[in-house]
Coordinates of C-alpha atoms in Angstrom, one line a residue:
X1 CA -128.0 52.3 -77.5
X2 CA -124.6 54.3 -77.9
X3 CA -122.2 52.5 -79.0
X4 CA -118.5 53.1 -79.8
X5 CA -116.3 51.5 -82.2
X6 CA -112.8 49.8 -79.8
X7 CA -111.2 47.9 -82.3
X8 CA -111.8 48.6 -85.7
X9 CA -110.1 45.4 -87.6
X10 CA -110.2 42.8 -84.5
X11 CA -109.2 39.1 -85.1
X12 CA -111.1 36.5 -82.1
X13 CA -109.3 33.3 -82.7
X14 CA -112.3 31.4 -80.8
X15 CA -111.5 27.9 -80.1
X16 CA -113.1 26.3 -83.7
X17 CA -113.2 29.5 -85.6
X18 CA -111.5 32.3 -86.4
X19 CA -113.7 36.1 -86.3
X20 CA -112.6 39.2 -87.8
X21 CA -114.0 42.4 -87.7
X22 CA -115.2 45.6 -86.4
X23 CA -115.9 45.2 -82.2
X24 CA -118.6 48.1 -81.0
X25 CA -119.0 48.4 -77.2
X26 CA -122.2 50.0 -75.5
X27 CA -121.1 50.7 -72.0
X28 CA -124.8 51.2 -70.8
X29 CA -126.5 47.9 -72.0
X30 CA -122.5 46.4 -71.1
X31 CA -122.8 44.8 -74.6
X32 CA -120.2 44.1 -77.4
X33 CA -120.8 42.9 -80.7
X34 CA -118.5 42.2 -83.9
X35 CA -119.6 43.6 -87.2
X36 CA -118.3 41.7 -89.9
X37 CA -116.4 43.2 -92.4
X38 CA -118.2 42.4 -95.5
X39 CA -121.9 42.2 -94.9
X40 CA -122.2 44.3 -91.8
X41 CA -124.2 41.8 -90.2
X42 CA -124.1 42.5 -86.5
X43 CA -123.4 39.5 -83.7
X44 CA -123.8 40.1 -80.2
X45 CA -120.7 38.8 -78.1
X46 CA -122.3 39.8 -75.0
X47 CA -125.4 38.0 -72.2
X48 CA -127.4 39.7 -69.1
X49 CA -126.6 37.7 -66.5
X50 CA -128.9 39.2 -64.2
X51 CA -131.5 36.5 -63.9
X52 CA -128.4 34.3 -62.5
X53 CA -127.6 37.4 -60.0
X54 CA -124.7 38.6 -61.6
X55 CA -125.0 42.1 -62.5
X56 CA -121.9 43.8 -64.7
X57 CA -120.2 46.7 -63.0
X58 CA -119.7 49.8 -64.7
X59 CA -116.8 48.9 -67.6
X60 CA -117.4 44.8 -67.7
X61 CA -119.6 42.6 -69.6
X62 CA -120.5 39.2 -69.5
X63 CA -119.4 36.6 -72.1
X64 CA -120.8 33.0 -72.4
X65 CA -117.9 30.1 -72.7
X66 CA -120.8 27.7 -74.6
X67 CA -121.2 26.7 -78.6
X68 CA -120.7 28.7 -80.9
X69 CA -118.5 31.3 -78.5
X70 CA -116.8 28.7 -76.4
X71 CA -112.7 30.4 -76.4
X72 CA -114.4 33.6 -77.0
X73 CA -113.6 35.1 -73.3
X74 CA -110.0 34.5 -74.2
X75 CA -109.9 35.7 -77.5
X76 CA -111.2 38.9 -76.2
X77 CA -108.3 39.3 -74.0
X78 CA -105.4 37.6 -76.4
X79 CA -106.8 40.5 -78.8
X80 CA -106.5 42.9 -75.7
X81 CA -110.2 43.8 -76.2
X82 CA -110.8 42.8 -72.5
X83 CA -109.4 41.8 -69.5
X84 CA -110.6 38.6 -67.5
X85 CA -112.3 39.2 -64.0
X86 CA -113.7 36.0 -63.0
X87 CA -115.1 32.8 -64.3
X88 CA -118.7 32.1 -63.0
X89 CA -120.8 28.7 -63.3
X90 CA -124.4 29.7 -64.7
X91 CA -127.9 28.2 -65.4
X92 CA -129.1 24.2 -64.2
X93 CA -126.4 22.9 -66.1
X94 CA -123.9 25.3 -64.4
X95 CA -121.9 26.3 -67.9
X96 CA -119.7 29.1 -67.3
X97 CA -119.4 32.5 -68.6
X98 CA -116.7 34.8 -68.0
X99 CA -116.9 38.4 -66.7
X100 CA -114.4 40.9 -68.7
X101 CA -113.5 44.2 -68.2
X102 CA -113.1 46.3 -71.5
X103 CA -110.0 47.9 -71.9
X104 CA -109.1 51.1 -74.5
X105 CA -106.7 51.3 -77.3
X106 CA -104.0 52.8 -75.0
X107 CA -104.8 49.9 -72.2
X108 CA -103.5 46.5 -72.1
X109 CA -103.5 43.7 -68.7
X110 CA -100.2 44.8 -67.7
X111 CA -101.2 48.8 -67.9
X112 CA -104.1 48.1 -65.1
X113 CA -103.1 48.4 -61.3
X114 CA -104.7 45.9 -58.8
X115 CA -105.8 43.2 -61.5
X116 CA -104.7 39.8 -61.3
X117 CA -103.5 37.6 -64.2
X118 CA -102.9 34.2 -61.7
X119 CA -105.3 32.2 -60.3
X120 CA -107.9 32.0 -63.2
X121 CA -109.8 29.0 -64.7
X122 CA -107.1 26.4 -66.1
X123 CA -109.7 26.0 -68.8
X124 CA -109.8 29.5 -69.9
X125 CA -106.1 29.9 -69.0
X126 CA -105.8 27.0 -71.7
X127 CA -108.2 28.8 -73.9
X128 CA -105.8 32.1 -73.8
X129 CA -102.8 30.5 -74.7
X130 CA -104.6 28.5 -77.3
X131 CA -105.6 32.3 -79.0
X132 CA -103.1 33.8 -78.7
X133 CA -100.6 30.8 -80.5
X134 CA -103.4 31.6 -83.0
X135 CA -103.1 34.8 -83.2
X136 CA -99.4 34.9 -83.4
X137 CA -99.2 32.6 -86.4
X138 CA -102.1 34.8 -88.2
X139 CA -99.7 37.8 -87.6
X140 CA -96.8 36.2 -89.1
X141 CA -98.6 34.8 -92.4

Protein backbone atom coordinates (compact mmCIF):
# COMPACT_ATOMS: atom_id res chain seq x y z
CA UNK A 1 0.00 0.00 0.00
CA UNK A 2 1.18 3.72 -0.50
CA UNK A 3 0.13 5.76 1.84
CA UNK A 4 0.39 9.46 2.49
CA UNK A 5 0.36 11.35 5.58
CA UNK A 6 -3.00 14.35 5.31
CA UNK A 7 -3.12 15.51 8.62
CA UNK A 8 -0.31 15.17 10.72
CA UNK A 9 -1.75 16.16 14.38
CA UNK A 10 -5.66 15.45 13.62
CA UNK A 11 -8.27 15.66 16.56
CA UNK A 12 -11.70 13.13 15.70
CA UNK A 13 -14.04 14.23 18.42
CA UNK A 14 -16.17 10.90 17.79
CA UNK A 15 -19.34 10.88 19.61
CA UNK A 16 -17.93 9.00 23.08
CA UNK A 17 -14.31 9.66 22.57
CA UNK A 18 -12.03 11.89 21.54
CA UNK A 19 -8.86 10.66 18.83
CA UNK A 20 -5.75 12.43 18.14
CA UNK A 21 -3.18 11.74 15.85
CA UNK A 22 -1.49 11.25 12.64
CA UNK A 23 -4.39 10.34 9.68
CA UNK A 24 -2.47 8.32 6.57
CA UNK A 25 -4.65 8.00 3.38
CA UNK A 26 -3.95 5.11 0.71
CA UNK A 27 -5.94 6.28 -2.33
CA UNK A 28 -5.67 2.80 -3.95
CA UNK A 29 -7.06 0.42 -1.18
CA UNK A 30 -9.43 4.02 -0.45
CA UNK A 31 -8.36 3.44 3.26
CA UNK A 32 -7.49 5.79 6.15
CA UNK A 33 -6.13 5.04 9.35
CA UNK A 34 -5.08 7.21 12.53
CA UNK A 35 -1.65 6.46 14.02
CA UNK A 36 -1.57 7.37 17.42
CA UNK A 37 0.86 9.65 18.64
CA UNK A 38 2.58 7.73 21.31
CA UNK A 39 2.72 4.08 20.48
CA UNK A 40 2.25 4.23 16.76
CA UNK A 41 -0.25 1.72 16.83
CA UNK A 42 -2.13 1.87 13.56
CA UNK A 43 -6.26 1.81 13.47
CA UNK A 44 -8.02 1.47 10.32
CA UNK A 45 -10.92 4.21 9.95
CA UNK A 46 -11.88 2.83 6.81
CA UNK A 47 -14.49 -0.69 5.37
CA UNK A 48 -14.86 -2.31 1.72
CA UNK A 49 -18.19 -2.04 1.01
CA UNK A 50 -18.17 -3.99 -1.92
CA UNK A 51 -19.91 -7.08 -0.81
CA UNK A 52 -22.96 -4.57 -0.09
CA UNK A 53 -22.38 -3.18 -3.87
CA UNK A 54 -21.00 -0.04 -3.00
CA UNK A 55 -17.72 0.51 -4.59
CA UNK A 56 -15.64 3.83 -3.61
CA UNK A 57 -14.86 6.20 -6.55
CA UNK A 58 -11.53 7.30 -7.07
CA UNK A 59 -10.84 10.04 -3.93
CA UNK A 60 -13.74 8.50 -1.35
CA UNK A 61 -13.77 5.99 1.22
CA UNK A 62 -16.24 4.29 3.18
CA UNK A 63 -16.63 4.89 6.95
CA UNK A 64 -18.91 2.78 9.33
CA UNK A 65 -21.36 4.92 11.76
CA UNK A 66 -21.45 1.69 14.32
CA UNK A 67 -19.49 1.07 17.92
CA UNK A 68 -16.66 2.06 18.48
CA UNK A 69 -16.60 4.78 15.33
CA UNK A 70 -20.22 5.85 15.50
CA UNK A 71 -19.63 10.18 14.96
CA UNK A 72 -16.60 9.20 13.22
CA UNK A 73 -17.97 10.24 9.55
CA UNK A 74 -18.48 13.61 11.05
CA UNK A 75 -15.49 14.12 12.81
CA UNK A 76 -13.76 13.50 9.65
CA UNK A 77 -15.39 16.37 8.06
CA UNK A 78 -15.62 18.83 11.37
CA UNK A 79 -11.63 18.15 11.16
CA UNK A 80 -11.97 18.92 7.35
CA UNK A 81 -10.31 15.54 6.67
CA UNK A 82 -13.29 14.69 4.41
CA UNK A 83 -16.22 15.72 2.92
CA UNK A 84 -19.67 13.83 3.32
CA UNK A 85 -21.20 12.26 -0.01
CA UNK A 86 -23.96 10.19 1.13
CA UNK A 87 -25.26 8.16 3.99
CA UNK A 88 -26.00 4.43 2.97
CA UNK A 89 -27.96 1.61 5.06
CA UNK A 90 -25.69 -1.60 4.99
CA UNK A 91 -25.68 -5.36 6.06
CA UNK A 92 -29.22 -7.35 7.51
CA UNK A 93 -29.44 -4.98 10.15
CA UNK A 94 -29.22 -2.06 7.64
CA UNK A 95 -26.59 0.12 9.90
CA UNK A 96 -25.24 2.89 7.97
CA UNK A 97 -21.97 3.92 6.91
CA UNK A 98 -21.12 7.07 5.27
CA UNK A 99 -19.21 7.63 1.95
CA UNK A 100 -16.54 10.63 2.28
CA UNK A 101 -14.55 12.29 -0.13
CA UNK A 102 -10.90 13.16 1.14
CA UNK A 103 -10.08 16.55 0.80
CA UNK A 104 -6.15 18.12 0.95
CA UNK A 105 -4.60 20.62 3.22
CA UNK A 106 -5.46 23.44 0.86
CA UNK A 107 -9.29 22.03 0.43
CA UNK A 108 -12.16 22.56 2.70
CA UNK A 109 -16.33 21.88 1.87
CA UNK A 110 -16.81 25.32 0.85
CA UNK A 111 -13.53 25.23 -1.73
CA UNK A 112 -15.29 22.16 -3.72
CA UNK A 113 -17.73 23.12 -6.70
CA UNK A 114 -20.89 20.97 -7.23
CA UNK A 115 -21.00 19.37 -3.64
CA UNK A 116 -23.82 19.75 -1.50
CA UNK A 117 -23.81 20.49 2.30
CA UNK A 118 -28.07 20.32 2.61
CA UNK A 119 -30.07 17.51 2.48
CA UNK A 120 -27.80 14.96 4.50
CA UNK A 121 -28.79 12.49 7.28
CA UNK A 122 -30.30 14.57 10.36
CA UNK A 123 -28.44 12.01 12.35
CA UNK A 124 -25.07 12.70 10.95
CA UNK A 125 -25.94 16.38 10.50
CA UNK A 126 -26.47 16.12 14.39
CA UNK A 127 -23.27 14.16 14.67
CA UNK A 128 -21.32 17.22 12.80
CA UNK A 129 -22.45 19.83 14.92
CA UNK A 130 -21.98 17.70 17.90
CA UNK A 131 -17.89 17.54 16.68
CA UNK A 132 -17.41 20.31 15.82
CA UNK A 133 -18.88 22.14 19.35
CA UNK A 134 -16.23 19.67 20.45
CA UNK A 135 -13.70 20.67 18.63
CA UNK A 136 -14.21 24.24 19.18
CA UNK A 137 -13.96 24.03 22.98
CA UNK A 138 -10.64 21.69 22.52
CA UNK A 139 -9.29 24.66 20.49
CA UNK A 140 -10.02 27.17 23.05
CA UNK A 141 -8.56 25.14 26.18
Amino acid sequence: MTWITIRRNALLSLTSLDRAGEIRYDSRQHALVLIDPTTAEEEVLTMNLLSSGYVAEPGEVFVKDWTEHSGLAAALVAARVANHIESLRVGPHGATAHRLQILDETKCVDDLPGVSTTGRDPVFEEQLAAAAKRLAYLDQH
